[in-house]
Coordinates of C-alpha atoms in Angstrom, one line a residue:
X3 CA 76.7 -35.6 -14.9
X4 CA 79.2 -38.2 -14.0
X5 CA 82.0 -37.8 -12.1
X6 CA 84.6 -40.5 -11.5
X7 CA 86.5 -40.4 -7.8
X8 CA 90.0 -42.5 -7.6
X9 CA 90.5 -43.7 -4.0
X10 CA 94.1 -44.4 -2.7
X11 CA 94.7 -46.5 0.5
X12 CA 98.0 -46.1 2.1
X13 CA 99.3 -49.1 4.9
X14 CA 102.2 -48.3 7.7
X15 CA 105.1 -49.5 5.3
X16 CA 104.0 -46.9 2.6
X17 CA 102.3 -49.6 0.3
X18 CA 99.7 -48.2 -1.7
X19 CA 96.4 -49.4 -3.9
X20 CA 93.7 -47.2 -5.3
X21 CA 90.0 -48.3 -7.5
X22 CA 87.8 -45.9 -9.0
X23 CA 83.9 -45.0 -8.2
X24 CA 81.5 -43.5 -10.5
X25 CA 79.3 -40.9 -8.9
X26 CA 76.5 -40.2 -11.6
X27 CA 73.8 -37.2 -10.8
X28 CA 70.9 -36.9 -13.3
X29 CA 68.6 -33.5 -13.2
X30 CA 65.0 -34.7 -13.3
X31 CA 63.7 -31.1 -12.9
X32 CA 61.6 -29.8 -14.7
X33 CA 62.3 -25.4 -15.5
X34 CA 59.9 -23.1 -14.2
X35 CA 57.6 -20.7 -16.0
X36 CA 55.1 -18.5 -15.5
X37 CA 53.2 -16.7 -18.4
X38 CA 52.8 -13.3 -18.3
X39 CA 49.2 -11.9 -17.7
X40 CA 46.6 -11.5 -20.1
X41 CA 46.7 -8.8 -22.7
X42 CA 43.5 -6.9 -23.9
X43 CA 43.9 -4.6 -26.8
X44 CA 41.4 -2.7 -29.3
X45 CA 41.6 -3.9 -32.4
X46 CA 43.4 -1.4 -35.1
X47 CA 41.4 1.4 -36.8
X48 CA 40.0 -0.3 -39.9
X49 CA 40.9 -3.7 -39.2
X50 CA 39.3 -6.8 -37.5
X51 CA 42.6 -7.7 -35.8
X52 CA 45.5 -5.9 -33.8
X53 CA 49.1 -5.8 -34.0
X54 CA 50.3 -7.1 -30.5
X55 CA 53.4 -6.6 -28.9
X56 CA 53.3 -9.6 -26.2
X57 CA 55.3 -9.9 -23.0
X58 CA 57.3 -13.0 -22.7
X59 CA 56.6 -14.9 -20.2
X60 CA 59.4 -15.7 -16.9
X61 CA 61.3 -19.0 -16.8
X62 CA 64.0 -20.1 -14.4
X63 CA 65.8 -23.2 -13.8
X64 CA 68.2 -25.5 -11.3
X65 CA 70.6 -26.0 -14.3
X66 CA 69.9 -23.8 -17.1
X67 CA 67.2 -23.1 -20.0
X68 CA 68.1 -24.1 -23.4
X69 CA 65.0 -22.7 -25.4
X70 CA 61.6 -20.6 -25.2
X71 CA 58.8 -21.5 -27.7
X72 CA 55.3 -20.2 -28.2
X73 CA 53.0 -22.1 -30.3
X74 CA 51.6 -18.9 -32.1
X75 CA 54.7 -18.2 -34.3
X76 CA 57.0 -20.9 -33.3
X77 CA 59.7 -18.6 -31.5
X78 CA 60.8 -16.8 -28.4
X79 CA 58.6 -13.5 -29.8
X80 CA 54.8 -14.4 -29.8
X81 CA 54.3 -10.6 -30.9
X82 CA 52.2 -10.3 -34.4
X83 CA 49.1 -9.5 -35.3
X84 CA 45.9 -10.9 -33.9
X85 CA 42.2 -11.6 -35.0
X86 CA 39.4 -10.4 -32.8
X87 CA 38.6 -12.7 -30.2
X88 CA 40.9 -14.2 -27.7
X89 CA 43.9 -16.4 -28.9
X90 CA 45.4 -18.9 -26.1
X91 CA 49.3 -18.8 -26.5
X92 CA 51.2 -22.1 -25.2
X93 CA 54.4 -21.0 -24.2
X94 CA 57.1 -24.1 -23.8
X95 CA 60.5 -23.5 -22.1
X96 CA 63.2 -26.7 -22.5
X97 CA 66.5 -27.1 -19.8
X98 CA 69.5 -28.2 -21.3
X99 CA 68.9 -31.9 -20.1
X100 CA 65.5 -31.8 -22.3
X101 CA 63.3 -30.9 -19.2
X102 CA 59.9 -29.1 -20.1
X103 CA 57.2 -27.0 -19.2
X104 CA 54.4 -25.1 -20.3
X105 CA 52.1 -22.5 -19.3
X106 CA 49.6 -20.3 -21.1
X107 CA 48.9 -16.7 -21.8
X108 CA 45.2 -15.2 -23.2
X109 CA 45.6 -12.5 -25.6
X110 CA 42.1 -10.8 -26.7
X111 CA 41.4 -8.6 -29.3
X112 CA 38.1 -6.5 -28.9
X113 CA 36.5 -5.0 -31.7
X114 CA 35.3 -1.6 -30.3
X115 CA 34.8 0.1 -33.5
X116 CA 31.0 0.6 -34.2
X117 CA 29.7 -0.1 -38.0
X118 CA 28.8 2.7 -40.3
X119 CA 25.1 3.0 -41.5
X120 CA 24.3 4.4 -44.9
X121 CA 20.7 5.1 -45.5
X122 CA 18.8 5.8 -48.7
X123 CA 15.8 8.0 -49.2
X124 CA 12.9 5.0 -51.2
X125 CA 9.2 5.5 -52.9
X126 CA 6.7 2.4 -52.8
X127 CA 3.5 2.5 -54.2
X128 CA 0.6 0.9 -52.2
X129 CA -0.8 -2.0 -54.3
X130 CA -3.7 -1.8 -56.2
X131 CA -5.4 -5.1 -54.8
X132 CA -4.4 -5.2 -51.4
X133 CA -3.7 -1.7 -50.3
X134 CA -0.1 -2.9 -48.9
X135 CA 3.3 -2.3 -49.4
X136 CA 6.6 -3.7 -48.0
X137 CA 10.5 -2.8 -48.3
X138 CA 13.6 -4.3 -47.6
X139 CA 16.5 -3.3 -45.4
X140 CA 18.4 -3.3 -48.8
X141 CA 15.9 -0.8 -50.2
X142 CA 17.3 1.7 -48.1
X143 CA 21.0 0.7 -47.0
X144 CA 23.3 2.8 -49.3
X145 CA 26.6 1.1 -48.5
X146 CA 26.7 0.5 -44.8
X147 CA 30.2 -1.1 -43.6
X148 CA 31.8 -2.2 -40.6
X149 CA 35.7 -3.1 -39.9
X150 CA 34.7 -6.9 -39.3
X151 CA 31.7 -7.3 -41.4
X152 CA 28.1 -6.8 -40.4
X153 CA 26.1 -9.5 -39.2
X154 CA 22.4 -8.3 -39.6
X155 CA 20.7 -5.7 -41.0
X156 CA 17.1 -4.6 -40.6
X157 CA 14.7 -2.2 -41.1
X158 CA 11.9 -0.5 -38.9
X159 CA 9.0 -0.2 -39.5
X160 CA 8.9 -2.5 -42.8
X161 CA 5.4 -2.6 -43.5
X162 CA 3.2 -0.1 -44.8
X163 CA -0.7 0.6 -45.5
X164 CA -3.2 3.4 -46.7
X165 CA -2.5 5.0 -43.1
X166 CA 0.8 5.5 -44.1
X167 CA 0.8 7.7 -47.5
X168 CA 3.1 10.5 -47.8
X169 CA 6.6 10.7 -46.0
X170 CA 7.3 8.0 -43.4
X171 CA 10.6 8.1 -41.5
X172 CA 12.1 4.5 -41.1
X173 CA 15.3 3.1 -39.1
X174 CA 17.7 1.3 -40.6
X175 CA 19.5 -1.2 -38.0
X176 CA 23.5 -2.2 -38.9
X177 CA 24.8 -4.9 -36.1
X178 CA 28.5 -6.8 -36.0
X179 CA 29.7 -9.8 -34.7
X180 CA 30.7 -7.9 -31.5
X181 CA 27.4 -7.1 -31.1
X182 CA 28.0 -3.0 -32.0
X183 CA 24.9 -1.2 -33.5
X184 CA 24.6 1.3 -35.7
X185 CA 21.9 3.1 -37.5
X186 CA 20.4 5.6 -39.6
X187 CA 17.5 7.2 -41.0
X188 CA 15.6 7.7 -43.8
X189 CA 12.1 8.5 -45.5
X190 CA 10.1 6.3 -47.3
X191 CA 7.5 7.8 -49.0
X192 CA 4.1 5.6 -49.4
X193 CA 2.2 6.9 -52.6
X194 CA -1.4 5.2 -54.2
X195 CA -2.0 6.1 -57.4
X196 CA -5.4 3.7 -57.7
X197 CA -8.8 5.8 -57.7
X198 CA -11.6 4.7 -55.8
X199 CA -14.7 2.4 -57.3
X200 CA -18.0 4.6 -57.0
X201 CA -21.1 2.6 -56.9
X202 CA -24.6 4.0 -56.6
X203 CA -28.4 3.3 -55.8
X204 CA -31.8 4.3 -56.2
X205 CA -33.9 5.3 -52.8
X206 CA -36.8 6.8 -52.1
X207 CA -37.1 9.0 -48.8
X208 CA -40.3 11.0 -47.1
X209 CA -40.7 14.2 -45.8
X210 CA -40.9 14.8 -41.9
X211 CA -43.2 16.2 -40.0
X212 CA -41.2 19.3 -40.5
X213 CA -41.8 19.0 -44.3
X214 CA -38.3 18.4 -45.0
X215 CA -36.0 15.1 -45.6
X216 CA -32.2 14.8 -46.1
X217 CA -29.7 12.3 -47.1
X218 CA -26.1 11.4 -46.2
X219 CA -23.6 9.8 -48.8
X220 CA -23.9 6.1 -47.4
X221 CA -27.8 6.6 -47.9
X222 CA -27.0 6.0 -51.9
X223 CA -24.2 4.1 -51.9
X224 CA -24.3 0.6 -52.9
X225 CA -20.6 -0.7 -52.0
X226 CA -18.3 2.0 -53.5
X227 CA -14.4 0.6 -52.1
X228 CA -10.8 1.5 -53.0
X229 CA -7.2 -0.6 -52.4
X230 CA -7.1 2.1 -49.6
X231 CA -10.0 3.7 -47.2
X232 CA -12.2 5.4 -48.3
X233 CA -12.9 8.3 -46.5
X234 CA -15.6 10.5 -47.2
X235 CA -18.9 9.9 -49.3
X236 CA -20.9 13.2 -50.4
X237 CA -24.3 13.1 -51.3
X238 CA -25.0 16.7 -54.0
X239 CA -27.9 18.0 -53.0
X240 CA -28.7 16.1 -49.6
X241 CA -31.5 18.1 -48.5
X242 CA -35.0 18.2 -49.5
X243 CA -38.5 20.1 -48.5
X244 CA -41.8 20.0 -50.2
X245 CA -40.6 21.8 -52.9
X246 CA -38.8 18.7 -54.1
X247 CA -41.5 15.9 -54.0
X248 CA -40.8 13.8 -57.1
X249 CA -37.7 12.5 -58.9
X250 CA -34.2 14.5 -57.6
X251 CA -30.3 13.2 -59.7
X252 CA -28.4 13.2 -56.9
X253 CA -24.6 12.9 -57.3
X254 CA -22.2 10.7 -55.3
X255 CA -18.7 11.6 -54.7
X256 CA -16.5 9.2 -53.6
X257 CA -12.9 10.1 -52.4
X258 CA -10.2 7.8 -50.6
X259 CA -7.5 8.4 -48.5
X260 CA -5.1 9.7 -51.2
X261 CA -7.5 12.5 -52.3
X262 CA -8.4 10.5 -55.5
X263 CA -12.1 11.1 -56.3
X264 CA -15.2 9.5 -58.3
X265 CA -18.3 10.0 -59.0
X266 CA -21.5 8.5 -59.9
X267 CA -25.7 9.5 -60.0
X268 CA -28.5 7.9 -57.9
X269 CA -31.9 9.1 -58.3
X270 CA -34.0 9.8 -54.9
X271 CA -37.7 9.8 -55.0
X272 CA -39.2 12.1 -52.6
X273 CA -42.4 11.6 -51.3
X274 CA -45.4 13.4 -48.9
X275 CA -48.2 11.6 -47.6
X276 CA -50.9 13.9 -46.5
X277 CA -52.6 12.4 -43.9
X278 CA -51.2 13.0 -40.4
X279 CA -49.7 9.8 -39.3
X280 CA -48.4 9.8 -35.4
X281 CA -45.6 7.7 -34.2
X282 CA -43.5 8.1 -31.3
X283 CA -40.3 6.2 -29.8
X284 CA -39.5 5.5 -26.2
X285 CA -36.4 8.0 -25.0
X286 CA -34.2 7.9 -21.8
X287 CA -33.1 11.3 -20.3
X288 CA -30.6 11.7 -17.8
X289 CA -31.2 14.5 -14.9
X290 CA -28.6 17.3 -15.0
X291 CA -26.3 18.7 -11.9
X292 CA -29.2 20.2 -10.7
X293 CA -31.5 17.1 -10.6
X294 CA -33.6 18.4 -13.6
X295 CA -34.3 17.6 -17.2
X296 CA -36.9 18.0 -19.9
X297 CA -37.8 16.8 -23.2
X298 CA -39.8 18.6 -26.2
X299 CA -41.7 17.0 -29.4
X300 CA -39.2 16.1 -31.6
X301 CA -37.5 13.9 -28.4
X302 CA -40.4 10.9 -28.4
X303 CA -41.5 12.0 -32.1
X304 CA -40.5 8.6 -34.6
X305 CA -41.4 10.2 -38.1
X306 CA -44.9 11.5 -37.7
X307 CA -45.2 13.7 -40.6
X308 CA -48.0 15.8 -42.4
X309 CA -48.7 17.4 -45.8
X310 CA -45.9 20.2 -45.0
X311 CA -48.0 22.0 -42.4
X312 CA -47.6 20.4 -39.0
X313 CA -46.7 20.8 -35.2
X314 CA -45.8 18.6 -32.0
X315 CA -46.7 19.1 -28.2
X316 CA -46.2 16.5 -25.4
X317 CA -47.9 16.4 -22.2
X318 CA -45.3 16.5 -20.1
X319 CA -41.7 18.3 -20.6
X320 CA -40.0 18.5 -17.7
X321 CA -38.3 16.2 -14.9
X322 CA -36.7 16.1 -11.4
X323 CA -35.8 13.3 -8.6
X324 CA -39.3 12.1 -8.0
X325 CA -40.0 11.3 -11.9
X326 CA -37.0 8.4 -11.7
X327 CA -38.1 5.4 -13.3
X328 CA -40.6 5.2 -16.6
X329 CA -43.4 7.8 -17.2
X330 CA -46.2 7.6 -19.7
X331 CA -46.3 10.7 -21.6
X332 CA -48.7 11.7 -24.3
X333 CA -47.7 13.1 -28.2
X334 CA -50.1 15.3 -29.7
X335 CA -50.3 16.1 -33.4
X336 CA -52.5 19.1 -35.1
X337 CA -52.2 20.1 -38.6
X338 CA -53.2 23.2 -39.9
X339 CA -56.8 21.9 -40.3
X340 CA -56.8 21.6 -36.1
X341 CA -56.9 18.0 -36.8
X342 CA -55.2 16.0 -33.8
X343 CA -53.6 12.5 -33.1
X344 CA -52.4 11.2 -30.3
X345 CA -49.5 8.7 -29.1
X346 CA -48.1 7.7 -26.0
X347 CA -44.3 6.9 -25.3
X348 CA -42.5 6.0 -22.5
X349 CA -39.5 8.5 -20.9
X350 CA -37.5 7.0 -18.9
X351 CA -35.8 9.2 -16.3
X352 CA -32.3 8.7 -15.1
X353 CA -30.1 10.1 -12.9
X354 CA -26.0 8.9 -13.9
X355 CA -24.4 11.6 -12.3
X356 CA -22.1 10.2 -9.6
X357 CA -22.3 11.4 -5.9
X358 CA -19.4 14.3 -5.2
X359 CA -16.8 13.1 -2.4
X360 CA -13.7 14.6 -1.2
X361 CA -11.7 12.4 1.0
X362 CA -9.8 13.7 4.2
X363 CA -6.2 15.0 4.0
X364 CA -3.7 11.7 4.7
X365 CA -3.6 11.0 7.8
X366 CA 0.5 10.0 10.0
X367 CA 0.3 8.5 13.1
X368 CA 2.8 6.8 15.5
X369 CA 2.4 2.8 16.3
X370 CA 1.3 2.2 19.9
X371 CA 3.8 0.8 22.2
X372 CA 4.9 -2.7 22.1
X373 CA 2.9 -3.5 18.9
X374 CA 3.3 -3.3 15.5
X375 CA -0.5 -1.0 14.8
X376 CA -2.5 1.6 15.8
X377 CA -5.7 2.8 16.8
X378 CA -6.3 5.3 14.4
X379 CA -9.7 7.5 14.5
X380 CA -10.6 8.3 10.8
X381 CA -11.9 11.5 9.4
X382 CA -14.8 10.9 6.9
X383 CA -15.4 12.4 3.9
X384 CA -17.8 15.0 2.5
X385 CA -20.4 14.5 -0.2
X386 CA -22.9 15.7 -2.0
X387 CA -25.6 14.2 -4.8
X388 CA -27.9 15.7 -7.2
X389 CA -30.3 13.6 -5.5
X390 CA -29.7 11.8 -2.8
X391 CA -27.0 9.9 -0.8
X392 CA -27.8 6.3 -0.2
X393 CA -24.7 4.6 1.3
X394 CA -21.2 5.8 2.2
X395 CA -18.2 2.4 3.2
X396 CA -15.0 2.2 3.1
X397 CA -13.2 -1.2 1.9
X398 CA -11.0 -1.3 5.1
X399 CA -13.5 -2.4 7.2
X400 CA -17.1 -2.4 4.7
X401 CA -18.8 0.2 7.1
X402 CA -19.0 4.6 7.2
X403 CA -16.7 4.9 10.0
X404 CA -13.1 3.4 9.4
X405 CA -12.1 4.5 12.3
X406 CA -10.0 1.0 13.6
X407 CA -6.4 -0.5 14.2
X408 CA -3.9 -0.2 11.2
X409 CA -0.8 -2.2 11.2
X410 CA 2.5 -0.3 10.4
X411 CA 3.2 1.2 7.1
X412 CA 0.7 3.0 4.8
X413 CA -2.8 1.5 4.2
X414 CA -4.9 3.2 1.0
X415 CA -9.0 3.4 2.5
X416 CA -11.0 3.7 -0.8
X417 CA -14.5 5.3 0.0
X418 CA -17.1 4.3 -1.9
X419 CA -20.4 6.9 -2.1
X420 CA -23.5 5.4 -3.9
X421 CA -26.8 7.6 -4.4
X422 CA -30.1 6.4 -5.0
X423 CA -29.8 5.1 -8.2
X424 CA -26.7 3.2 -7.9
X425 CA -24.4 5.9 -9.5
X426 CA -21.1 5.5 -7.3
X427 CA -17.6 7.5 -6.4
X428 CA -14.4 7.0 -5.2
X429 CA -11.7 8.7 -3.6
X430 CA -8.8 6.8 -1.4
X431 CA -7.2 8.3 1.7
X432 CA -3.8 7.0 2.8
X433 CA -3.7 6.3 6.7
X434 CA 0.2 5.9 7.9
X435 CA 1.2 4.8 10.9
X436 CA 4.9 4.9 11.5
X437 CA 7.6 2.9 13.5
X438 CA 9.7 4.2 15.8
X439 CA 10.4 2.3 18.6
X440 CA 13.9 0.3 19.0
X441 CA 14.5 -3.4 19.2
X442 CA 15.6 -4.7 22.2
X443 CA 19.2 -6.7 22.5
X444 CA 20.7 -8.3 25.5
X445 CA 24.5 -9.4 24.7
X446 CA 25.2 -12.4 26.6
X447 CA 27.7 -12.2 29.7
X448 CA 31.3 -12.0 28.8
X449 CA 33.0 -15.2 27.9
X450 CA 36.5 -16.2 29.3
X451 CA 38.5 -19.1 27.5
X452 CA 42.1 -20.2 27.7
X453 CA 44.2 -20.2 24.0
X454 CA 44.1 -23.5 22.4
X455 CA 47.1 -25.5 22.5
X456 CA 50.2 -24.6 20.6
X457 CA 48.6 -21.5 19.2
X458 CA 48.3 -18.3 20.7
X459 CA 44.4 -17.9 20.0
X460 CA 41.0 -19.9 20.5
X461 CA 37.9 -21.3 18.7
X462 CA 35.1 -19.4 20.5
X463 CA 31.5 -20.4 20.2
X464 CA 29.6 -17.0 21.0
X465 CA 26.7 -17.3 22.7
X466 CA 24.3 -15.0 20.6
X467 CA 22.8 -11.9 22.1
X468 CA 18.9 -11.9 23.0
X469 CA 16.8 -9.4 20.2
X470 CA 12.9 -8.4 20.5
X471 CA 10.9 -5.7 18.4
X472 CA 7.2 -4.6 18.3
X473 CA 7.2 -5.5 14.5
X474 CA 10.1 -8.0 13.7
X475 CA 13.9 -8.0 13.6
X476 CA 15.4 -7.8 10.3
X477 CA 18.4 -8.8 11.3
X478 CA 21.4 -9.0 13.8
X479 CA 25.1 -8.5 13.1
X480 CA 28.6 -8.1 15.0
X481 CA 31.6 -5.8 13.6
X482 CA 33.7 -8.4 14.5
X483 CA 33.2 -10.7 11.6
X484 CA 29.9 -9.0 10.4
X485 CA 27.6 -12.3 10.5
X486 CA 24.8 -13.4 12.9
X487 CA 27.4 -15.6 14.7
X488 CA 30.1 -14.4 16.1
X489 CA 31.7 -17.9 16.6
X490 CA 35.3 -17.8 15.3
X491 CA 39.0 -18.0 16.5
X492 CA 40.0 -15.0 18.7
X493 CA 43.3 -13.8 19.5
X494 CA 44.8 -13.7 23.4
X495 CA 43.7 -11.2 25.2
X496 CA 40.4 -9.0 24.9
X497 CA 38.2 -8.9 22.0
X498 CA 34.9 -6.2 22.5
X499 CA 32.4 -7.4 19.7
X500 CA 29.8 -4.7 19.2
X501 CA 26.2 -6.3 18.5
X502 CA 23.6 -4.3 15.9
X503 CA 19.9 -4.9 16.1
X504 CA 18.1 -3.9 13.2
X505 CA 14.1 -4.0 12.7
X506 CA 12.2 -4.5 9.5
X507 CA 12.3 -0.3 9.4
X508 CA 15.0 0.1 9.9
X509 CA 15.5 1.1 13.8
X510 CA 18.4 -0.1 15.4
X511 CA 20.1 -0.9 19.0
X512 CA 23.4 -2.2 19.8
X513 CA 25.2 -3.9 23.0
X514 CA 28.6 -5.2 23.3
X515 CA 30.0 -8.4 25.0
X516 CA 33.9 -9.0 25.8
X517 CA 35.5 -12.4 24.7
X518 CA 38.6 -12.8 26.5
X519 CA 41.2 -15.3 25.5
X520 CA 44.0 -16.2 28.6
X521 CA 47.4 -18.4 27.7
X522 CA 48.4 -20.3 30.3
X523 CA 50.8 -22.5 28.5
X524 CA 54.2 -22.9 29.4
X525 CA 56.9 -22.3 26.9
X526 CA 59.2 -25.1 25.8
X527 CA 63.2 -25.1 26.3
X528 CA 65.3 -27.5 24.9
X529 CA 69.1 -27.4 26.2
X530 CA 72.2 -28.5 23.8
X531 CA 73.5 -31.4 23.4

């Protein structure tokens, strides 16, 4: 404020005169305040907002505060309720000269309070064209709710085919803004109330050689389908002898995947002709464990067929390793009458069983010293072949013995065995070899330096120590700042920094070097005045 001062001046003969001087102080200054901190709360049960009882914040000043307003409700008391999410308060405190300052406090509202999913049991019926069917999440939601509304709802799964019919359990997802999740189950049940389409035809079959023919459901259909799958066709009779030469009403019965049936008639002409006619297919046989196989008749026999009365013989019926490859063999046919035909056919022997190999135990072994490998002699495998054993490698180094040098850590061998006709087997072997040899580290010599000036430490540059290791150093720290360098400022006196070495597995060696910091500057005295 102002203040006015009267000054009196007073000479030797007691005359006196006095004037006046204004001294005038203004308070620029602004008041302090500092907002209190944050405020979290959980929202209120049932509600997407909180009641919040807010701390006001601290204000001081050089003359005094006149007011404390918050932007939130206009008063001293920002407490009220609060929406989720996170409201910034400006609070604003005033001195009594009209000085101001603000400062601003977060208060967040969570909303912790998951939704509730309500689920529904629903029926869909596949459609008749398509076979398909679909829902909704709102087929199944029965009233879900959440305290701040829900954001999305979904359904899995959503979609539905013939593969589905009957009771399908579905998930029904409820998700807020906060990101909560709820959900809830229930079954859909997928029902197809279409009956299949059953479409027949006419065929005509012939008697084997065995005087006998049969028939399978496809044999007489002619494009029976269904919205769904159909799953099963049923030819009534399906099988035939001599007996049954002539016209037959066969029945088709058609049924899909919901158990709906239909049926329709085909008639199948059955015929024998009576002169022995000889045909014969080409047939691949494999050899067994043993290295053996064999054949009979019926084997290389394509349809030849007789008048009801008729048998088979071949040439040849069994095989071992030296029959590999094709072989001609001869089909003889004789009726009743002794008459005989003959065909040949080709029978092609394989052999596709694979070679039997076990692999050696895993083998451990230590590195050799100073490098990062080892010489490792390999055990081989044992195997064994129906037939014979044509090559044994390894893919380490492509040959039988992988025997070699193996660098630290564990390498997988994979053994290949291959027999004669190419048929192959694997089995791997792990070969370890282990480090356990230290790094080396040589701290540099001790360092000496004097304080800097005015202070009673130093900036040291630390001459790092010297490291080595037979595989590689992974890395090198000090406990006296925990880095790679130990440059830094260092107090007077003696500072022991203890150097680790650590490899890449992990073995470790340490040294230690002494950094010693001397003050050899004077102290400074001042006398009085």
């Amino acid at each position: 404020g102002t203040t006015t001062i009267l000054w009196t001046v007073e000479d030797i003969h007691g005359n006196t005169a006095t004037c006046t001087q204004d001294i005038v102080i203004t308070d620029n200054e602004n008041p302090g305040i500092t907002a209190a901190a944050a405020q979290t709360q959980t929202a209120d049960a049932g509600l997407c907002g909180a009641a919040v009882t807010v701390v006001a914040p601290s204000t001081a000043d050089n003359c005094a505060v006149a007011t404390i307003s918050n932007d939130f409700n206009g008063t001293a008391d920002a407490s009220g309720f609060y929406n989720v999410g996170t409201t910034t308060i400006i609070w604003t405190v005033e001195d009594i000269h009209g000085n101001i300052s603000t400062d601003t406090q977060d208060i967040t509202v969570t909303d912790d309070e998951s939704p509730i999913a309500s689920c529904q049991d629903f029926t869909v019926n596949l459609d008749p064209g398509t076979g398909a069917a679909s829902i909704a999440a709102t087929d199944i939601d029965n009233g879900s709710t959440d305290n701040c509304g829900i954001t999305t709802m979904s359904v899995t799964p959503n979609a539905f085919t013939s593969a589905n019919l009957g009771a399908n359990t579905v998930t029904l997802s409820i998700e807020d803004a906060a990101g909560h999740i709820s959900t809830c189950t229930a079954t859909v049940t997928v029902t197809d109330l279409t009956p299949p389409v059953a479409v027949c035809q006419d065929i005509t079959v012939e008697l084997d050689a065995t005087g006998t023919a049969s028939i399978v459901g496809t044999d007489i259909d002619n494009g029976s389908y269904d919205n769904g799958v159909v799953v099963s066709l049923d030819a009534n009779p399906n099988t035939f002898d001599c007996t049954n030469v002539g016209v037959n009403t066969v029945t088709l019965t058609v049924t899909d995947d919901a158990g709906l049936t239909t049926t329709c008639e085909s008639i199948v002409t059955v015929e024998d002709n009576i002169a022995p006619v000889m045909a014969s297919q080409n047939v691949t046989i494999q050899l067994d464990a043993s290295g053996a196989a064999s054949i009979t008749p019926a084997d290389i026999d394509n349809g030849s067929y007789d008048n009801c009365d008729f048998t088979l013989t071949v040439s040849q019926t069994d095989f071992d390793c030296t029959d590999l490859g094709i072989n001609t063999i001869t089909l003889t046919g004789t009726d009743a009458s002794n008459n005989v035909s003959t065909i040949t056919a080709d029978v092609t022997v394989e052999d596709i069983i694979a070679p039997i190999v076990n692999c050696a135990p895993a083998q451990i072994q230590t590195a050799d010293a100073g490098v990062c490998e080892a010489n490792v002699l390999v055990i081989t495998p044992t195997v064994s072949d129906n037939c014979s054993i044509a090559s044994v490698e390894n893919d380490y180094n492509s040959i039988s013995d992988a025997s070699d040098i193996y660098p630290v850590g564990t390498t997988t061998i994979t053994w290949t065995i291959t027999d004669q006709s190419g048929n192959d087997t694997q089995c791997t072997q792990d070969i370890t070899v282990t480090d356990d040899e230290q790094p080396s580290i040589v701290c540099a010599a001790d360092q000496n330096q004097t304080a800097d000036a005015g202070v009673c430490t130093a900036a040291v540059i630390v001459e790092a120590p010297v490291t080595d290791d037979n595989c590689g150093v992974a890395s090198i720290e000090n406990d006296y700042n925990g880095n790679a360098d130990a440059s830094d400022t260092y107090p007077v006196g003696t500072t022991t920094i203890l150097w680790t070495v650590t490899d890449i597995h992990g073995n470790t060696n340490t040294c230690t070097q002494n950094i010693v910091i001397t003050d050899d500057e004077n102290p400074s005295i001042t006398a009085a005045a």
